[in-house]
Tab-separated table of C-alpha atoms and ligand atoms in Angstrom:
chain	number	residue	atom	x	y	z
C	5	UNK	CA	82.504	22.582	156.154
C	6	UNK	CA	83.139	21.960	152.786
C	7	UNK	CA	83.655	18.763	151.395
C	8	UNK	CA	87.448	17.586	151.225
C	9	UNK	CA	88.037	16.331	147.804
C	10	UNK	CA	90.778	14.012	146.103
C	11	UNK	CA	93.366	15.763	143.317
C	12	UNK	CA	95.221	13.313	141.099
C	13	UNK	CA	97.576	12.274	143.481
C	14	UNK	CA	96.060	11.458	146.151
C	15	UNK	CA	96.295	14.941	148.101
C	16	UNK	CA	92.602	16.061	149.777
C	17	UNK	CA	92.024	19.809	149.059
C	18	UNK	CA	89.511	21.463	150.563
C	19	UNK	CA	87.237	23.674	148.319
C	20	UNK	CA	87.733	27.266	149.531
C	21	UNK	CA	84.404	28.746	147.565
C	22	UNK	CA	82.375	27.036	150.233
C	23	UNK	CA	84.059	28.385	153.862
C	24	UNK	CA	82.356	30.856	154.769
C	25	UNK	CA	84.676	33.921	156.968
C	26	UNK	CA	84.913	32.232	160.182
C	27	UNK	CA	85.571	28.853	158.493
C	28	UNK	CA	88.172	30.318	156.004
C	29	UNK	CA	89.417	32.368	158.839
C	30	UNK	CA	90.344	28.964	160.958
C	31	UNK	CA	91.360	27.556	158.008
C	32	UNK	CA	93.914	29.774	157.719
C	33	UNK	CA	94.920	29.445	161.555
C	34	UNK	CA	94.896	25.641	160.895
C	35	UNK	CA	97.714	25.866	158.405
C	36	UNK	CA	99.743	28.608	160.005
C	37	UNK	CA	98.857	31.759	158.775
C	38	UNK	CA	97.263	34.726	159.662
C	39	UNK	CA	93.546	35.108	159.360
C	40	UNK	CA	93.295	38.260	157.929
C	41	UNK	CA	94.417	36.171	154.499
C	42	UNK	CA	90.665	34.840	154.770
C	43	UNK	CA	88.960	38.249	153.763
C	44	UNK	CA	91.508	38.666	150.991
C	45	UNK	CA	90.766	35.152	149.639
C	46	UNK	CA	86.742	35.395	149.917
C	47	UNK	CA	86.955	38.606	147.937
C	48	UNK	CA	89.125	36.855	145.076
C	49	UNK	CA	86.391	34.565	144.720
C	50	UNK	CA	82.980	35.669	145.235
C	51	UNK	CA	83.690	39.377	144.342
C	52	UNK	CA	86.296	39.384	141.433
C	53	UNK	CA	84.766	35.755	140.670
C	54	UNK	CA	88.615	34.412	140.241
C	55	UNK	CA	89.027	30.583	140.717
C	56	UNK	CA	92.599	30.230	140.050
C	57	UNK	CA	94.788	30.461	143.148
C	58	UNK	CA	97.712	31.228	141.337
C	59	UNK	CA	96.307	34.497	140.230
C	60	UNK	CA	95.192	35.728	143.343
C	61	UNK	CA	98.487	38.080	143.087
C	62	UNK	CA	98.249	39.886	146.724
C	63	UNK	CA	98.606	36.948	148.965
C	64	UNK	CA	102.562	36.357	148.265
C	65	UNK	CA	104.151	33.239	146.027
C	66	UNK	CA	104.790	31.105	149.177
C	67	UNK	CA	101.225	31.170	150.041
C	68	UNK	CA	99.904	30.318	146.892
C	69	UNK	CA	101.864	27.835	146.063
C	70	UNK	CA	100.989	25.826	149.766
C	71	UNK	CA	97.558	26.796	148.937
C	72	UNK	CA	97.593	25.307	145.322
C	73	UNK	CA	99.015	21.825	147.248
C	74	UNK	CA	95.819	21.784	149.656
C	75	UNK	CA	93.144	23.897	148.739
C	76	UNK	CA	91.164	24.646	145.072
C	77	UNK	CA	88.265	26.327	143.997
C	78	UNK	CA	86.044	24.477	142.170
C	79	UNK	CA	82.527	25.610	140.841
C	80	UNK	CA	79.521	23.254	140.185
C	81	UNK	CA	79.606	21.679	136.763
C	82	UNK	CA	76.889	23.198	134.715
C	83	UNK	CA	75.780	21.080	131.895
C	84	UNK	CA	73.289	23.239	130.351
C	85	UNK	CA	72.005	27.072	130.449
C	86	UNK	CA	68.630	28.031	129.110
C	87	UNK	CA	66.892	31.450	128.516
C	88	UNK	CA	63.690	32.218	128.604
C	89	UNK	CA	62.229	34.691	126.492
C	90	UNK	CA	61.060	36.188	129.734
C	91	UNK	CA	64.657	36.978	130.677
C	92	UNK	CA	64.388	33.735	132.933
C	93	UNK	CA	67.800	32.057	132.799
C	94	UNK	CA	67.850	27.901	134.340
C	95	UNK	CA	70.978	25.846	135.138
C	96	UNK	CA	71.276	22.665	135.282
C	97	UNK	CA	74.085	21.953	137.718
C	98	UNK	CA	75.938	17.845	137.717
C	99	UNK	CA	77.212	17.100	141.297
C	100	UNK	CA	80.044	15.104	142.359
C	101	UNK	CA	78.203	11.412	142.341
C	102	UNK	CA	76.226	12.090	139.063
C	103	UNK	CA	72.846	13.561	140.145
C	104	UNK	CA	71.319	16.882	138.805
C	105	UNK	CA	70.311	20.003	140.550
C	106	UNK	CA	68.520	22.825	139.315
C	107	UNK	CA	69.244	26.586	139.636
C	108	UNK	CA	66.601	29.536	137.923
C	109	UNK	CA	67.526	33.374	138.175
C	110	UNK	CA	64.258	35.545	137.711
C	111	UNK	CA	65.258	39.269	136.835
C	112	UNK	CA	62.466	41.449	137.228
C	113	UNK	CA	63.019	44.932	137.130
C	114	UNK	CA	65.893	45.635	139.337
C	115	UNK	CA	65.526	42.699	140.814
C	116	UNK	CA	67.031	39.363	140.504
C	117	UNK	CA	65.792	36.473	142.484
C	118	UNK	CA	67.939	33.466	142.047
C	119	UNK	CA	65.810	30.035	143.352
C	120	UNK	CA	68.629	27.583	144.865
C	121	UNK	CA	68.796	24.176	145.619
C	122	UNK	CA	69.387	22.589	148.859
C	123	UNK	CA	69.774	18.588	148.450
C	124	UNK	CA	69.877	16.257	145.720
C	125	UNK	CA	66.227	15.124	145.884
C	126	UNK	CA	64.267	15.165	149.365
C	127	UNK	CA	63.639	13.327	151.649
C	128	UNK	CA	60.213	14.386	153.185
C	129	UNK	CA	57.936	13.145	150.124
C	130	UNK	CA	54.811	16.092	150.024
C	131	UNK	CA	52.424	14.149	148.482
C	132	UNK	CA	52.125	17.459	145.466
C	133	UNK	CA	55.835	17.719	145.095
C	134	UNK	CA	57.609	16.683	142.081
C	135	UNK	CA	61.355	16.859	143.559
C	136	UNK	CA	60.249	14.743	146.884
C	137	UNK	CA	58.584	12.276	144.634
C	138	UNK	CA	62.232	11.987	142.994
C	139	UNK	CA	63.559	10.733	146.225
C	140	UNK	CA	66.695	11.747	148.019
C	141	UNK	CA	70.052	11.415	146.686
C	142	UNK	CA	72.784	13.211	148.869
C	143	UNK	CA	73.169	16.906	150.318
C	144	UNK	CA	75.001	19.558	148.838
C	145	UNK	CA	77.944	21.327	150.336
C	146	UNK	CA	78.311	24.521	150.915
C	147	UNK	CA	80.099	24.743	148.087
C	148	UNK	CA	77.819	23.465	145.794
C	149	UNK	CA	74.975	25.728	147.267
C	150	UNK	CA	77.149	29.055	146.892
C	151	UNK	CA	78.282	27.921	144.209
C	152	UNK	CA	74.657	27.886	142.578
C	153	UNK	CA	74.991	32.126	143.329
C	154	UNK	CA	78.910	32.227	142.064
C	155	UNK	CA	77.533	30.940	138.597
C	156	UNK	CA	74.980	32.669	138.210
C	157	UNK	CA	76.903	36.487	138.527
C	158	UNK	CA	79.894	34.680	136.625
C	159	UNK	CA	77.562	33.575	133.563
C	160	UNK	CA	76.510	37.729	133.310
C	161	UNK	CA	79.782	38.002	133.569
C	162	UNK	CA	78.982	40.546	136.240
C	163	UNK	CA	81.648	40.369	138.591
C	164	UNK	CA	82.881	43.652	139.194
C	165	UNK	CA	81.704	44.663	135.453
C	166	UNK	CA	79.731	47.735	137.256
C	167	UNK	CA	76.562	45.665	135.169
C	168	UNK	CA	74.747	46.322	138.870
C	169	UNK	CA	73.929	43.166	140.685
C	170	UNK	CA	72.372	40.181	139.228
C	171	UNK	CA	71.250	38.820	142.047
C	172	UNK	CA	69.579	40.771	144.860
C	173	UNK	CA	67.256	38.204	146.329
C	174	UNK	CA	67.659	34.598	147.296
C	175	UNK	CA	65.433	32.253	148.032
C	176	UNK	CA	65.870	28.305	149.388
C	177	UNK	CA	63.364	26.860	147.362
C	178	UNK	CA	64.951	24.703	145.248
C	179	UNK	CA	65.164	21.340	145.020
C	180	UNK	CA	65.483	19.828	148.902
C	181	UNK	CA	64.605	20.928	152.609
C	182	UNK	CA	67.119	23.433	153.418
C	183	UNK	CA	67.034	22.589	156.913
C	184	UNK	CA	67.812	18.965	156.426
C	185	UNK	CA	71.257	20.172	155.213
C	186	UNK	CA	71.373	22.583	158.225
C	187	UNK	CA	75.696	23.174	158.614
C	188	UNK	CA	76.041	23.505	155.065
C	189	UNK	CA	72.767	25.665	154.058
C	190	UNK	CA	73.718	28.423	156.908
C	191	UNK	CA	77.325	28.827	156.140
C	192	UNK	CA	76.306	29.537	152.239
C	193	UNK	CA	73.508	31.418	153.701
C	194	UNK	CA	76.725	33.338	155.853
C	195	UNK	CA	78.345	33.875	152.526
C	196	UNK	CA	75.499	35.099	150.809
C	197	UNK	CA	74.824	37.829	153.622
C	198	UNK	CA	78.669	38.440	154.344
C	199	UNK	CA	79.937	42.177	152.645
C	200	UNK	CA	83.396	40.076	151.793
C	201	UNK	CA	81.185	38.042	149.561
C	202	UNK	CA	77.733	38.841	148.188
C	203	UNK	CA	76.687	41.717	150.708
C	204	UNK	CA	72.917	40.266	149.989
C	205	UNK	CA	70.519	42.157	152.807
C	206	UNK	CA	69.158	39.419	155.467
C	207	UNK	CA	65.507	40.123	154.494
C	208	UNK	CA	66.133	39.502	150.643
C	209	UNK	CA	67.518	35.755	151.358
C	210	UNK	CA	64.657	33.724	152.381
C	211	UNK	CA	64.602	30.021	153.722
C	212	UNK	CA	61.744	28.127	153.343
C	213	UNK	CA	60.859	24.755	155.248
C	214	UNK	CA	58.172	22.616	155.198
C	215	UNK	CA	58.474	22.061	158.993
C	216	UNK	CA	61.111	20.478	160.356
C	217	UNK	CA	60.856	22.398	163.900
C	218	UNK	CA	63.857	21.446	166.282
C	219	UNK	CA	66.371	22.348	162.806
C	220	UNK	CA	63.656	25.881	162.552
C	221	UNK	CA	64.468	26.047	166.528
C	222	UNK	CA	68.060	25.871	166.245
C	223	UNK	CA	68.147	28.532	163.183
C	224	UNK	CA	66.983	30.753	165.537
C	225	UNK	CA	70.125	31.363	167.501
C	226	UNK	CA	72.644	31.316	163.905
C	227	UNK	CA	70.846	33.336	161.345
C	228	UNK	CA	69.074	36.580	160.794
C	229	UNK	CA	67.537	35.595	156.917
C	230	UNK	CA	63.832	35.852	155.946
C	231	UNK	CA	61.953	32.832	156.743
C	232	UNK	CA	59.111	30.999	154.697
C	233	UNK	CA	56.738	28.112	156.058
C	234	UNK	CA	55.359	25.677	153.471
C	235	UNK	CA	51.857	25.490	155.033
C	236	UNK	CA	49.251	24.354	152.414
C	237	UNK	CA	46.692	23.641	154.583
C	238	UNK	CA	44.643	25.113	157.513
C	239	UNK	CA	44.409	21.500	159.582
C	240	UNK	CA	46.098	18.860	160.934
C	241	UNK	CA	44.178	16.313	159.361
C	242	UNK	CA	44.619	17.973	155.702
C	243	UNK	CA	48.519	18.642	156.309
C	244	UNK	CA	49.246	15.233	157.301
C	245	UNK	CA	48.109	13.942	153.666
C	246	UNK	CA	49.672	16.633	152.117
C	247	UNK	CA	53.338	17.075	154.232
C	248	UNK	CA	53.513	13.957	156.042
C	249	UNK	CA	56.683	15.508	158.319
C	250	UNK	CA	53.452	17.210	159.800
C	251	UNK	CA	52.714	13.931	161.811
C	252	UNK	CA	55.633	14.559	163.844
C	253	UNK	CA	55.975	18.418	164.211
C	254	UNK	CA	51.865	19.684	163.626
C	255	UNK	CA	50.681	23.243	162.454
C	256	UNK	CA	51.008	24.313	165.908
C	257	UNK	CA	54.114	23.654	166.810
C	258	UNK	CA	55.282	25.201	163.323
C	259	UNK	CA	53.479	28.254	164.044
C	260	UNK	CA	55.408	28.142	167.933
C	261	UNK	CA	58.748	27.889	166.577
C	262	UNK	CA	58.274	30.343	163.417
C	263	UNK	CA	57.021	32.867	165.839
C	264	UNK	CA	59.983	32.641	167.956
C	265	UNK	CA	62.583	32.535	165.392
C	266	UNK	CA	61.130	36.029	164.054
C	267	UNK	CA	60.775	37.411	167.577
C	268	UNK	CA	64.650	36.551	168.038
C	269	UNK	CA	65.304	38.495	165.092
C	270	UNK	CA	66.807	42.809	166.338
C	271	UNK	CA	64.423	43.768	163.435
C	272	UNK	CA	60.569	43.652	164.938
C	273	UNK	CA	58.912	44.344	161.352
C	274	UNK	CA	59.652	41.123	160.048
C	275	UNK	CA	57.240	38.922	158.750
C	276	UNK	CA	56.843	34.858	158.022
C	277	UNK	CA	55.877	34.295	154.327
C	278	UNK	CA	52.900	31.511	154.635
C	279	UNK	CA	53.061	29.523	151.489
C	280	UNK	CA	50.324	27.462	150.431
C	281	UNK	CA	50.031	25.431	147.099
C	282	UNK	CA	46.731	25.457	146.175
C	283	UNK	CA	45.240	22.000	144.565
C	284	UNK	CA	42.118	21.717	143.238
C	285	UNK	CA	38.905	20.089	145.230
C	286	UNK	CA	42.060	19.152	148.078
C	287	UNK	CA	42.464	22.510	149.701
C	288	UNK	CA	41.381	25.294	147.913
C	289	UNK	CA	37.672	25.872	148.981
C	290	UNK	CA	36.502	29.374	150.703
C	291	UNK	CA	35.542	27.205	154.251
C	292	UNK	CA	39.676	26.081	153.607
C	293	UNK	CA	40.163	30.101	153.606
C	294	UNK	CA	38.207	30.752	156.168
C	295	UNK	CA	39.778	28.254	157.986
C	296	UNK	CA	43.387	28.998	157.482
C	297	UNK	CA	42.038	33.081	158.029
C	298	UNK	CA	41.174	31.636	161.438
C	299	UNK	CA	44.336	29.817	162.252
C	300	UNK	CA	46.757	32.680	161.097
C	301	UNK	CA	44.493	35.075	163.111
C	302	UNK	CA	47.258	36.548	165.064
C	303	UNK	CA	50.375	34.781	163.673
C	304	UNK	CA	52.790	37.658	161.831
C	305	UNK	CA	52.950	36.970	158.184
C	306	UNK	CA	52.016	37.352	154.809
C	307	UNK	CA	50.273	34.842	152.804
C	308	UNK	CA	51.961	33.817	149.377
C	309	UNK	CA	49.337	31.295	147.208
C	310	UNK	CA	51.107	29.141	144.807
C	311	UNK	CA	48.395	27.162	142.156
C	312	UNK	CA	49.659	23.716	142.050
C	313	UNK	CA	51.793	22.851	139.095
C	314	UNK	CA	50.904	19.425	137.920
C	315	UNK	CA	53.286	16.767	136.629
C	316	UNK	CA	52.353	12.888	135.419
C	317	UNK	CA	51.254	10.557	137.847
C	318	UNK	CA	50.988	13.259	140.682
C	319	UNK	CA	46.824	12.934	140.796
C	320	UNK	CA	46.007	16.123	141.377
C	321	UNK	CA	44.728	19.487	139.391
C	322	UNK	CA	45.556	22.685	139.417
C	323	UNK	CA	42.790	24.984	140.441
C	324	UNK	CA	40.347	27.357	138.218
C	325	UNK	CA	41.672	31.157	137.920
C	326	UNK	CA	38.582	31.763	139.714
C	327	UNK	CA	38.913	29.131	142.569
C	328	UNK	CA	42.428	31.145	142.996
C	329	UNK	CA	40.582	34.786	143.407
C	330	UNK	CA	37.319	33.706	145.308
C	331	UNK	CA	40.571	32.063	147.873
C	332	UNK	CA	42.489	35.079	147.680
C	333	UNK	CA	39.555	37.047	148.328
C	334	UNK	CA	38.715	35.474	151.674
C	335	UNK	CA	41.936	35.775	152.987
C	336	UNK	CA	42.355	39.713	151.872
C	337	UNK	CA	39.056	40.555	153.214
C	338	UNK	CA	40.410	38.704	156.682
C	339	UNK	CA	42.963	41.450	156.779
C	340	UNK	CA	45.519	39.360	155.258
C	341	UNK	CA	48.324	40.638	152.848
C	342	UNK	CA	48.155	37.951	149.877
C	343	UNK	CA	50.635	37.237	147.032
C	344	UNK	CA	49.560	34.831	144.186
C	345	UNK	CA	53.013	33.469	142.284
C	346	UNK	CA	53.086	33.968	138.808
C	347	UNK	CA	54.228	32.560	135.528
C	348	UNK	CA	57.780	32.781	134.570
C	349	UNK	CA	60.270	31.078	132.130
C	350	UNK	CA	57.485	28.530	130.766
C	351	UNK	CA	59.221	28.464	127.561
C	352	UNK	CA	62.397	27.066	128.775
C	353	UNK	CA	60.298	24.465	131.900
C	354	UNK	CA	62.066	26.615	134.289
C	355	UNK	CA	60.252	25.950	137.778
C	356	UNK	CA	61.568	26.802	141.114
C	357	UNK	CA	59.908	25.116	143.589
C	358	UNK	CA	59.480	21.789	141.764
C	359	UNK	CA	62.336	21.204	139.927
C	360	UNK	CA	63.352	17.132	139.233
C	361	UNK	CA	66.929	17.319	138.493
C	362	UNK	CA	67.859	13.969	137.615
C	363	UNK	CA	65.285	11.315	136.657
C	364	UNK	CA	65.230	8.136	134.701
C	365	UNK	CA	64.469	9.661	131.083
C	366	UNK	CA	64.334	12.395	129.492
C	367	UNK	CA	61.229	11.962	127.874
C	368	UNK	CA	59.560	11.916	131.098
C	369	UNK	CA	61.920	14.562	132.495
C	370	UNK	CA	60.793	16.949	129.939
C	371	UNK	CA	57.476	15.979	130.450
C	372	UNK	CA	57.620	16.488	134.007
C	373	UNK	CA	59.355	19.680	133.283
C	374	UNK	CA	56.558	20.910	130.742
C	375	UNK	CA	54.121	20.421	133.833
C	376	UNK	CA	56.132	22.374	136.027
C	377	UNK	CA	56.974	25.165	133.949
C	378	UNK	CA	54.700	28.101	135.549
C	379	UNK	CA	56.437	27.633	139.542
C	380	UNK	CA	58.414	30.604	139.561
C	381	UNK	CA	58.704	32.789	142.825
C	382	UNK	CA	58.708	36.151	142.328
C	383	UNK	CA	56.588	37.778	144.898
C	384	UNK	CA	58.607	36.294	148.236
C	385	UNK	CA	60.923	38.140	150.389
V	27	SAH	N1	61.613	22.000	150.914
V	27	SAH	C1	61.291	23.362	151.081
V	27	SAH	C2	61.778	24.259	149.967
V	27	SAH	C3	61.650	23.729	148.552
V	27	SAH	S1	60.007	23.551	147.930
V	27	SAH	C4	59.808	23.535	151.324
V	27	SAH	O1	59.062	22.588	151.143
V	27	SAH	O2	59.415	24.618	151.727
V	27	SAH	C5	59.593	25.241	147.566
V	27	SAH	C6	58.082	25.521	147.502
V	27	SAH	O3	57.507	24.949	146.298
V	27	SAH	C7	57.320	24.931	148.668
V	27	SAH	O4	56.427	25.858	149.224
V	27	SAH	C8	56.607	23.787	148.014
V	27	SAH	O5	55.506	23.441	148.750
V	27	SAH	C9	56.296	24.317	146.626
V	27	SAH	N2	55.935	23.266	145.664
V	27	SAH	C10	56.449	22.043	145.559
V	27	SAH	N3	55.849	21.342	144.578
V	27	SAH	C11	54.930	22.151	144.039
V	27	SAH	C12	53.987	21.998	142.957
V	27	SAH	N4	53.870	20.856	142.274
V	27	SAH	N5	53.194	23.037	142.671
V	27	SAH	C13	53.298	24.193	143.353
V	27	SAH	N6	54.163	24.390	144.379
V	27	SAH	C14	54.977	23.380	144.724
V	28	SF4	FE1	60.850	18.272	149.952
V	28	SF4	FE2	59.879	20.789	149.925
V	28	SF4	FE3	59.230	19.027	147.983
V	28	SF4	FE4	58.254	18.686	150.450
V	28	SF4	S1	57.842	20.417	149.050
V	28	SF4	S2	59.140	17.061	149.149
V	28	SF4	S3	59.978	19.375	151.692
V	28	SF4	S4	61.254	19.864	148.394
């Protein structure tokens, strides 16, 4: 659910952008009226983009003044919007507590892929990763994860404005592990696929996890989107350095449960993006290809390289241009089907994937930024 906040006197409201149609729907039970009132309410707000209550003119002056007593519908706070020259657009979003999340929308072509955060921070500490370096602060709600999508149409102003969409692809790979925030991650994820709000299609939202399997087990049974495994290296010995949530759930039980949640899925051409960040002299050699070529043998997926983005103090490189092709080229003449991400936004340290949100200065936030600039994710789902 979505978090129950305070108004000036006292009085919790709940924050309707965040319910997703079943939730809104009970919500509506829960205070007496009839649940059809929940698809007329989602499509004030995620399709006409309308936050005041007392302007949502079909549901009836009685209704909206009980709901402007207990409910609102609050955005995230953004405190600053930057363009790249690239057409990249960042936001940095302030949450309720006083950290910083990140949110980048990459148009390209038709497309718009908006990367969106999933926690304050994280939790799991990958050894490469600026954001789990950061440590973790505090989930988001649903609301503040939808909410990431709701600003990003409303600053095209493209709600309803027949401007197309802005936003046809999702993915989770902002800053936190999406499935450490599971209740709140799959209703936005419910909102994002649901025709009353964003009508997105369930293969161009994609969740990606670095592994934590009973959460991947359980998302299995409650949602149909696009999934992506942060791999990064073809061992166990290798991935424990590198994603230490590996020492309790290994490669092979990753592979077990991504197999199964894709076999659950009605559609049988679907495929798991394998992501792996490649860092220089760590795991980027051709017998690491080879190796990985080995393991993924017979596991459905494509393989999406990312070349590590560095930042201070991480100790690690980024790998040669060539180092990138001679792995690519291993893994393509395998059979595989490879991506390599490219460069986006650099100009405005826009960097999906590694973003820091809040940190202790800004010098070394920019800094940090500047090193991250090039993580943009283009080429999944
Ligand atoms: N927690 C989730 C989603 C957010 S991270 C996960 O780990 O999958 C999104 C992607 O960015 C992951 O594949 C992650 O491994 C990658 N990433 C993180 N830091 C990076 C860096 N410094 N350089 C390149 N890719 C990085
Ligand atoms: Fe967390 Fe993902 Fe970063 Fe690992 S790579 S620390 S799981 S955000």
């Amino acid at each position: 659910m979505s978090a129950l906040v305070t108004d000036s006197d006292g009085q919790p409201r709940v924050n309707l952008l965040g319910l997703s149609l079943r939730q809104m729907e009970q919500f509506f039970l829960d205070i007496g009226e009839k649940k059809f009132r929940a698809q007329q309410v989602l499509k004030w707000i995620h399709h006409a983009g309308v936050t005041d209550i007392a302007g949502m003119s079909n549901l009836g002056k009685g209704l909206r003044e009980k709901l402007l007593q207990i409910a609102e519908v609050r955005p995230p706070e953004v405190v600053s919007q930057s363009d790249s020259a690239d057409g990249t657009r960042k936001w940095a979003i302030r949450v309720d507590g006083g950290g910083l999340v990140e949110t980048v929308l990459i148009p390209d072509g038709g497309r718009g892929t908006l990367c969106v955060s999933s926690q304050v921070g994280c939790s799991l500490d990958c050894s490469f990763c600026s954001t789990g370096k950061q440590g973790f602060q505090r989930d988001l709600s649903a609301a503040e994860i939808i909410g990431q999508v709701w600003l990003a149409i409303k600053s095209y102003d493209a709600f309803q404005s027949g401007k197309g969409r802005i936003v046809t692809n999702v993915v989770m790979m902002g800053m936190g592990e999406p499935l450490l925030n599971f209740d709140n991650v799959v209703a936005a994820m419910d909102l994002m696929l649901e025709d009353l709000a964003y009508g997105i299609s369930k293969r161009r939202v994609t969740l990606s996890t670095s592994g934590v399997v009973p959460a991947l087990d359980r998302l299995a049974g409650c949602s149909e989107v696009s999934l992506a495994i942060s791999l990064h290296a073809p061992n166990d010995a290798l991935r424990d350095q590198l994603v230490p949530i590996n020492r309790k759930y290994p490669i092979a039980s990753l592979l077990r449960s991504a197999r199964a949640y894709i076999e659950a899925q009605r559609d049988s051409k679907r495929v798991v993006t394998v992501e792996y960040t490649l860092i220089a002299g760590v795991n980027d050699q051709p017998e690491h290809a080879r190796e990985l070529a080995v393991l993924l043998r017979d596991f459905p997926c494509k393989i999406n390289l990312i070349p590590f983005n560095s930042f201070p103090q991480s100790g690690y490189q980024r790998p040669s241009g060539n180092a990138v092709s001679r792995f690519w080229q291993v893994l393509v003449d395998a059979g595989f089907v490879v991506t390599v991400r490219t460069t986006r936004g650099d100009d405005i340290d826009a960097a999906c994937g590694q973003l820091v949100g809040q940190v202790v200065d800004r010098t070394r936030r920019s800094e940090r930024h500047r090193a991250a600039a090039d993580t943009q994710v283009i080429q999944v789902g």
